[in-house]
Short mmCIF file of C-alpha atoms in Angstrom, two decimals:
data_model
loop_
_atom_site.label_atom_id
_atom_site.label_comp_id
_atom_site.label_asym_id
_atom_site.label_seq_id
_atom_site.Cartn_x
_atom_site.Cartn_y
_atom_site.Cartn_z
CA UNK A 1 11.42 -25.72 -21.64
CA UNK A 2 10.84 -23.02 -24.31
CA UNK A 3 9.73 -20.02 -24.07
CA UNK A 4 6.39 -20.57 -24.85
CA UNK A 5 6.12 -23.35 -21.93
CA UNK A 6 7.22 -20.48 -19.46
CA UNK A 7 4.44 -18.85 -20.74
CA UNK A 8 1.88 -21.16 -20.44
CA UNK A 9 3.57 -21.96 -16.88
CA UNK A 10 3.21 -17.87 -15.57
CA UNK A 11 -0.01 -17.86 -17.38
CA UNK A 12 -1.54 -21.03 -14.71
CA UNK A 13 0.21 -19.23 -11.73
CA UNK A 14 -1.32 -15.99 -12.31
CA UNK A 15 -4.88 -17.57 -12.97
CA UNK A 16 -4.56 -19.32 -9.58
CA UNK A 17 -3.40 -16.12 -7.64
CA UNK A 18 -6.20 -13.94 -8.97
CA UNK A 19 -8.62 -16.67 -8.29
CA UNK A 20 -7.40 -17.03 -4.75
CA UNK A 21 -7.25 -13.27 -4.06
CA UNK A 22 -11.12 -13.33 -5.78
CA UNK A 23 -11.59 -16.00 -3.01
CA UNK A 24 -10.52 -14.07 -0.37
CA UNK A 25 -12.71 -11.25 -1.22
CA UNK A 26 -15.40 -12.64 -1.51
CA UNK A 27 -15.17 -14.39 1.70
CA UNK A 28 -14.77 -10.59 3.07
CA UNK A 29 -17.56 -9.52 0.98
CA UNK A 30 -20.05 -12.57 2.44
CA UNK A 31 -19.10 -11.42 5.69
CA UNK A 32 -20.46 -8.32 5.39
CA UNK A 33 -23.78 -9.36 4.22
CA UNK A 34 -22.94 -9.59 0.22
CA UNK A 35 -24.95 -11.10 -2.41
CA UNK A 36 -25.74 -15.14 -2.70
CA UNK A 37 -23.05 -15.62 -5.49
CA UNK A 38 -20.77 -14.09 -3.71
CA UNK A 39 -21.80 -16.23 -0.52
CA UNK A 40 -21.19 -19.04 -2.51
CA UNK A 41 -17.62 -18.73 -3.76
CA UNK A 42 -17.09 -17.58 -0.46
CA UNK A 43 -18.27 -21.07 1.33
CA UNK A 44 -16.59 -22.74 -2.09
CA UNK A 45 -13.06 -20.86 -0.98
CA UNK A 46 -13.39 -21.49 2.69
CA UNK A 47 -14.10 -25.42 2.27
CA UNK A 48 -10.93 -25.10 -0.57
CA UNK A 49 -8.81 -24.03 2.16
CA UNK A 50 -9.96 -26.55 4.51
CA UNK A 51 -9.32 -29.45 2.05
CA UNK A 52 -5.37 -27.76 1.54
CA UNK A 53 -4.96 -27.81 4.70
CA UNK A 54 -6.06 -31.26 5.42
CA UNK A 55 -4.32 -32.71 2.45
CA UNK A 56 -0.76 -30.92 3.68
CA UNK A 57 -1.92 -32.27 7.03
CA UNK A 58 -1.93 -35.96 6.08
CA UNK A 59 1.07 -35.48 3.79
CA UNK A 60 3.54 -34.71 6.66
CA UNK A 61 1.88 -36.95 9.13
CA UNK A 62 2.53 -40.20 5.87
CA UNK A 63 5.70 -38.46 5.99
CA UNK A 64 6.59 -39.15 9.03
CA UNK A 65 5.31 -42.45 9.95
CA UNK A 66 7.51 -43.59 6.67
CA UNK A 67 10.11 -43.39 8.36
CA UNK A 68 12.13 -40.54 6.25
CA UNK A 69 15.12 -38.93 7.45
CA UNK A 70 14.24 -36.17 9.91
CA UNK A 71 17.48 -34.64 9.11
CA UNK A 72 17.47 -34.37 4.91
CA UNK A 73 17.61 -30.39 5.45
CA UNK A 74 14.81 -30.10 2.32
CA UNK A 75 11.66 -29.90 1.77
CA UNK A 76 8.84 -27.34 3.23
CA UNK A 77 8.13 -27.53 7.01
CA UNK A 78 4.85 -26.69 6.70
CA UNK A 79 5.17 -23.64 8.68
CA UNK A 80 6.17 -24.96 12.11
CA UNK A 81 8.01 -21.25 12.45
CA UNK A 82 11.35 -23.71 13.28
CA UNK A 83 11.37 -23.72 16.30
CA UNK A 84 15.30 -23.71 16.98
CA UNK A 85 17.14 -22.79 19.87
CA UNK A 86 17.87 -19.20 18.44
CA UNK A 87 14.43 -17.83 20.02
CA UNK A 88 16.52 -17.22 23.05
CA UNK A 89 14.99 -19.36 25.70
#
């Protein structure tokens, strides 16, 4: 890729962490009573989240009932926290 893909690429990222971050305020904001725009993106961010969530959901449940090597060591875990026997008990 040359350098002008990179930017393109950092350029995307940084659009989609400043309109998360605007999410999350806004969710704040409608919380504490703020205006009906901000209401809305609020209820658009919260139902955003929800389909994320569901989508990773069903993505490591089709995972799983494929049949795929438990122990390939890669991939994301989805944030089970691990879970190993170094927790102590």
């Amino acid at each position: 890729m040359d350098g002008r893909g990179w930017v393109v690429v950092g350029t995307v990222l940084v659009g989609v962490l400043v309109l998360a971050v605007g999410g999350c305020v806004c969710v704040v904001w409608a919380e504490r009573g703020g205006p009906r725009w901000v209401r809305a993106v609020a209820s658009a961010t919260l139902v955003s989240g929800s389909l994320l969530r569901r989508s990773a959901r069903s993505r490591r449940r089709n995972r799983s009932l494929s049949g795929g090597d438990s122990g390939d060591g890669g991939g994301w875990d989805g944030g089970s926290g691990g879970g190993g026997s170094s927790d102590g008990g």
